[in-house]
Tab-separated table of C-alpha atoms in Angstrom:
chain	number	residue	atom	x	y	z
A	778	GLN	CA	8.271	10.820	-12.221
A	779	GLN	CA	5.918	9.164	-9.940
A	780	GLN	CA	8.089	6.247	-9.559
A	781	VAL	CA	9.765	4.735	-6.225
A	782	LYS	CA	12.828	2.308	-7.157
A	783	GLN	CA	13.620	-0.103	-4.152
A	784	SER	CA	16.812	-2.152	-3.860
A	785	PRO	CA	17.488	-5.004	-3.520
A	786	GLN	CA	15.043	-7.304	-4.570
A	787	SER	CA	15.748	-9.941	-2.163
A	788	LEU	CA	18.181	-9.873	1.002
A	789	ILE	CA	19.542	-12.635	3.292
A	790	VAL	CA	20.860	-11.505	6.466
A	791	GLN	CA	22.110	-13.640	9.586
A	792	LYS	CA	20.042	-13.316	13.117
A	793	GLY	CA	21.657	-10.246	14.845
A	794	GLY	CA	22.903	-8.464	11.565
A	795	ILE	CA	21.790	-5.380	9.973
A	796	SER	CA	19.406	-5.220	7.251
A	797	ILE	CA	19.617	-2.408	4.788
A	798	ILE	CA	17.040	-1.185	2.096
A	799	ASN	CA	17.413	1.627	-0.211
A	800	CYS	CA	14.983	3.411	-2.199
A	801	ALA	CA	14.815	6.238	-4.401
A	802	TYR	CA	12.453	8.736	-5.700
A	803	GLU	CA	12.317	11.884	-8.113
A	804	ASN	CA	9.033	13.881	-7.292
A	805	THR	CA	10.064	16.426	-5.158
A	806	ALA	CA	6.663	16.988	-3.908
A	807	PHE	CA	6.355	13.720	-2.114
A	808	ASP	CA	6.153	14.924	1.561
A	809	TYR	CA	5.506	11.529	3.496
A	810	PHE	CA	7.854	8.325	3.181
A	811	PRO	CA	6.514	5.432	4.825
A	812	TRP	CA	7.683	1.601	5.107
A	813	TYR	CA	5.301	-1.137	5.208
A	814	GLN	CA	5.810	-4.879	6.035
A	815	GLN	CA	3.929	-7.605	4.439
A	816	PHE	CA	3.638	-10.935	5.560
A	817	PRO	CA	2.549	-13.622	3.233
A	818	GLY	CA	-1.248	-13.483	2.977
A	819	LYS	CA	-1.881	-10.547	4.822
A	820	GLY	CA	-2.046	-6.951	3.719
A	821	PRO	CA	0.753	-4.427	4.250
A	822	ALA	CA	1.273	-2.850	7.856
A	823	LEU	CA	3.147	0.378	8.627
A	824	LEU	CA	6.246	-0.113	10.146
A	825	ILE	CA	7.674	3.460	10.373
A	826	ALA	CA	7.592	6.765	8.365
A	827	ILE	CA	9.268	10.034	8.045
A	828	ARG	CA	8.715	13.336	6.808
A	829	PRO	CA	11.465	15.359	4.597
A	830	ASP	CA	11.946	18.106	7.221
A	831	VAL	CA	13.850	15.280	9.546
A	832	SER	CA	17.061	13.052	8.100
A	833	GLU	CA	16.757	10.324	10.261
A	834	LYS	CA	13.725	8.669	12.454
A	835	LYS	CA	14.466	5.626	14.862
A	836	GLU	CA	11.895	3.455	16.188
A	837	GLY	CA	13.164	0.478	18.413
A	838	ARG	CA	15.453	-1.706	15.852
A	839	PHE	CA	13.896	0.081	13.118
A	840	THR	CA	15.624	3.502	11.596
A	841	ILE	CA	14.846	5.405	8.319
A	842	SER	CA	17.423	7.453	6.867
A	843	PHE	CA	16.327	10.155	4.815
A	844	ASN	CA	18.600	12.283	2.167
A	845	LYS	CA	16.466	15.165	0.582
A	846	SER	CA	19.186	16.350	-1.933
A	847	ALA	CA	19.845	12.969	-3.237
A	848	LYS	CA	16.019	11.665	-3.254
A	849	GLN	CA	16.891	8.842	-1.256
A	850	PHE	CA	15.673	7.207	1.750
A	851	SER	CA	16.773	3.821	3.544
A	852	LEU	CA	15.600	1.564	6.161
A	853	HIS	CA	17.670	-0.107	8.588
A	854	ILE	CA	16.987	-3.094	10.812
A	855	MET	CA	19.002	-3.502	13.577
A	856	ASP	CA	19.720	-6.845	15.569
A	857	SER	CA	17.563	-8.520	12.595
A	858	GLN	CA	15.485	-11.575	13.689
A	859	PRO	CA	13.928	-14.226	11.994
A	860	GLY	CA	10.450	-13.038	12.913
A	861	ASP	CA	11.595	-9.910	10.697
A	862	SER	CA	11.548	-12.187	7.691
A	863	ALA	CA	8.799	-10.500	5.384
A	864	THR	CA	8.186	-8.480	2.220
A	865	TYR	CA	9.540	-4.512	2.896
A	866	PHE	CA	7.832	-1.917	0.510
A	867	CYS	CA	8.758	1.548	0.537
A	868	ALA	CA	6.491	4.220	-0.553
A	869	ALA	CA	5.731	7.858	-1.008
A	870	SER	CA	3.177	10.109	-1.309
A	871	LYS	CA	2.268	13.979	-1.401
A	872	SER	CA	-0.045	15.734	0.903
A	873	GLY	CA	-3.209	17.641	-0.666
A	874	ASN	CA	-6.844	17.613	-0.825
A	875	GLN	CA	-7.024	14.600	-3.115
A	876	GLY	CA	-5.397	12.591	-0.267
A	877	GLY	CA	-2.303	10.507	0.113
A	878	LYS	CA	-2.088	7.918	-2.363
A	879	LEU	CA	0.737	5.689	-1.752
A	880	ILE	CA	3.347	5.172	-4.676
A	881	PHE	CA	4.957	1.674	-3.577
A	882	GLY	CA	8.541	0.416	-4.614
A	883	GLN	CA	8.946	-2.842	-5.799
A	884	GLY	CA	9.433	-4.622	-2.395
A	885	THR	CA	12.161	-6.428	-0.989
A	886	GLU	CA	12.039	-10.158	0.195
A	887	LEU	CA	13.938	-10.132	3.617
A	888	SER	CA	14.887	-13.617	4.959
A	889	VAL	CA	16.537	-13.575	8.156
A	890	LYS	CA	18.971	-16.954	8.974
A	891	PRO	CA	18.710	-18.348	12.577
B	435	GLU	CA	-7.480	-2.332	17.765
B	436	PRO	CA	-9.609	-1.096	14.699
B	437	GLU	CA	-8.916	-2.792	11.511
B	438	VAL	CA	-10.122	-2.564	8.079
B	439	THR	CA	-12.091	-5.870	7.125
B	440	GLN	CA	-12.266	-7.229	3.578
B	441	THR	CA	-14.707	-9.932	2.464
B	442	PRO	CA	-14.377	-12.221	0.867
B	443	SER	CA	-10.810	-13.371	1.212
B	444	HIS	CA	-10.824	-15.371	-1.919
B	445	GLN	CA	-12.942	-15.182	-4.851
B	446	VAL	CA	-12.759	-17.288	-8.056
B	447	THR	CA	-14.874	-16.167	-10.933
B	448	GLN	CA	-15.388	-16.706	-14.792
B	449	MET	CA	-14.191	-14.332	-17.341
B	450	GLY	CA	-16.564	-11.837	-18.003
B	451	GLN	CA	-18.280	-12.141	-14.639
B	452	GLU	CA	-19.170	-9.272	-12.560
B	453	VAL	CA	-17.507	-9.261	-8.836
B	454	ILE	CA	-17.739	-7.087	-5.653
B	455	LEU	CA	-15.314	-6.644	-3.322
B	456	ARG	CA	-16.401	-5.687	0.046
B	457	CYS	CA	-14.392	-3.860	2.411
B	458	VAL	CA	-15.217	-2.248	5.902
B	459	PRO	CA	-13.173	0.604	6.535
B	460	ILE	CA	-11.882	2.188	10.102
B	461	SER	CA	-15.093	3.867	11.478
B	462	ASN	CA	-13.743	7.370	11.884
B	463	HIS	CA	-11.716	7.416	8.933
B	464	LEU	CA	-12.646	9.827	5.856
B	465	TYR	CA	-10.395	8.656	3.084
B	466	PHE	CA	-10.694	5.190	1.210
B	467	TYR	CA	-8.430	3.687	-1.141
B	468	TRP	CA	-8.232	0.469	-3.222
B	469	TYR	CA	-4.961	-1.234	-4.325
B	470	ARG	CA	-4.042	-3.953	-6.209
B	471	GLN	CA	-0.784	-6.598	-6.053
B	472	ILE	CA	-0.392	-8.975	-8.899
B	473	LEU	CA	1.453	-12.105	-7.551
B	474	GLY	CA	4.829	-11.210	-6.774
B	475	GLN	CA	4.867	-7.637	-7.850
B	476	LYS	CA	4.621	-4.365	-6.200
B	477	VAL	CA	1.255	-2.667	-4.654
B	478	GLU	CA	-0.383	-0.656	-7.175
B	479	PHE	CA	-2.943	2.414	-6.124
B	480	LEU	CA	-6.544	1.811	-7.946
B	481	VAL	CA	-8.422	4.682	-6.453
B	482	SER	CA	-8.966	6.970	-3.675
B	483	PHE	CA	-12.401	8.044	-2.445
B	484	TYR	CA	-13.743	10.906	-0.280
B	485	ASN	CA	-16.757	12.710	0.450
B	486	ASN	CA	-18.543	10.054	-1.718
B	487	GLU	CA	-16.905	10.728	-4.801
B	488	ILE	CA	-13.595	9.375	-6.382
B	489	SER	CA	-10.835	12.018	-5.582
B	490	GLU	CA	-8.274	10.143	-7.664
B	491	LYS	CA	-7.517	6.976	-9.916
B	492	SER	CA	-5.018	5.404	-11.715
B	493	GLU	CA	-4.762	4.448	-15.458
B	494	ILE	CA	-5.676	1.047	-14.468
B	495	PHE	CA	-9.134	1.985	-12.892
B	496	ASP	CA	-10.786	1.673	-16.311
B	497	ASP	CA	-14.555	2.003	-17.051
B	498	GLN	CA	-14.607	-1.851	-15.885
B	499	PHE	CA	-14.027	-0.615	-12.221
B	500	SER	CA	-16.431	1.436	-10.008
B	501	VAL	CA	-16.291	2.043	-6.498
B	502	GLU	CA	-19.345	2.620	-4.223
B	503	ARG	CA	-20.095	3.386	-0.420
B	504	PRO	CA	-23.469	2.293	-0.362
B	505	ASP	CA	-24.122	2.922	3.334
B	506	GLY	CA	-22.428	4.470	6.362
B	507	SER	CA	-19.899	1.457	6.627
B	508	ASN	CA	-19.116	-0.576	3.510
B	509	PHE	CA	-16.946	0.407	0.823
B	510	THR	CA	-17.075	-1.352	-2.226
B	511	LEU	CA	-15.037	-2.241	-5.634
B	512	LYS	CA	-17.076	-3.825	-8.595
B	513	ILE	CA	-15.398	-4.868	-11.405
B	514	ARG	CA	-18.095	-5.635	-14.276
B	515	SER	CA	-16.476	-7.914	-16.584
B	516	THR	CA	-13.509	-9.682	-15.352
B	517	LYS	CA	-10.426	-10.449	-17.080
B	518	LEU	CA	-7.678	-13.035	-16.481
B	519	GLU	CA	-5.320	-10.215	-15.911
B	520	ASP	CA	-7.621	-8.640	-13.284
B	521	SER	CA	-6.563	-11.843	-11.089
B	522	ALA	CA	-4.595	-10.143	-8.187
B	523	MET	CA	-4.725	-9.372	-4.470
B	524	TYR	CA	-6.774	-6.288	-3.816
B	525	PHE	CA	-6.323	-4.418	-0.758
B	526	CYS	CA	-8.874	-1.703	0.812
B	527	ALA	CA	-7.219	0.820	2.908
B	528	SER	CA	-8.571	3.669	4.731
B	529	SER	CA	-6.641	6.665	6.578
B	530	LEU	CA	-8.190	9.776	8.867
B	531	SER	CA	-7.046	12.848	6.847
B	532	PRO	CA	-7.928	14.167	3.829
B	533	ARG	CA	-5.438	17.001	3.841
B	534	MET	CA	-2.397	15.608	5.955
B	535	ASN	CA	-0.695	12.222	5.075
B	536	THR	CA	-1.670	9.850	8.132
B	537	GLU	CA	-1.310	6.104	8.205
B	538	ALA	CA	-3.298	4.016	5.914
B	539	PHE	CA	-4.628	1.119	7.108
B	540	PHE	CA	-4.661	-2.175	4.861
B	541	GLY	CA	-7.351	-4.765	5.097
B	542	GLN	CA	-5.964	-8.310	4.658
B	543	GLY	CA	-6.963	-8.584	1.167
B	544	THR	CA	-8.951	-10.205	-1.123
B	545	ARG	CA	-7.577	-12.715	-3.591
B	546	LEU	CA	-9.326	-12.553	-6.726
B	547	THR	CA	-9.008	-15.324	-9.439
B	548	VAL	CA	-10.401	-15.140	-12.617
B	549	VAL	CA	-10.630	-18.414	-14.744
């Protein structure tokens, strides 16, 4: 019940295209859903995050769509660029005094071809 | 921009040896975490630390692991007797709020290789 399932494992997109990565969770206590971007040899860096009181959040070319009833959320990267090539992780956590440990998905390796 | 710093960037150790991984979290942050990432796999939670004590730990974080905040700035992860399967990238992270989820900032990681 603590798992977050992410797909696809890898994704190849042409420059200018839309990249879509999907995640699903089971624990309805999760109330924070961030996406992290990781370049080789670097730590994960927060890209965008959403809470379940909204169904969509957009920041520049990056959009999270959130479906609470289906317990799914997805990342859309519009106008994908070669510089977006990285590994993307969805994650989930729940608020509380124990703090917000992140449960990560398996990761998606995105390659944007010029 | 404030950042989480980790040292060393790469540590090679013999099986059975003790290692200490060091982290300097962002100065006003209150929550501290260790995560690990085995090559090609997902990032896994190890432990969270708040108010000078462990607040949560995963099943990975067994008796061989310990954490400490020896002074006001450093946060360390100790592995007492390393095993080959401890080889991984270890990430330290910190966040501001103990109650509401706020952004967790990750360090660059320490690559631990156990030989």
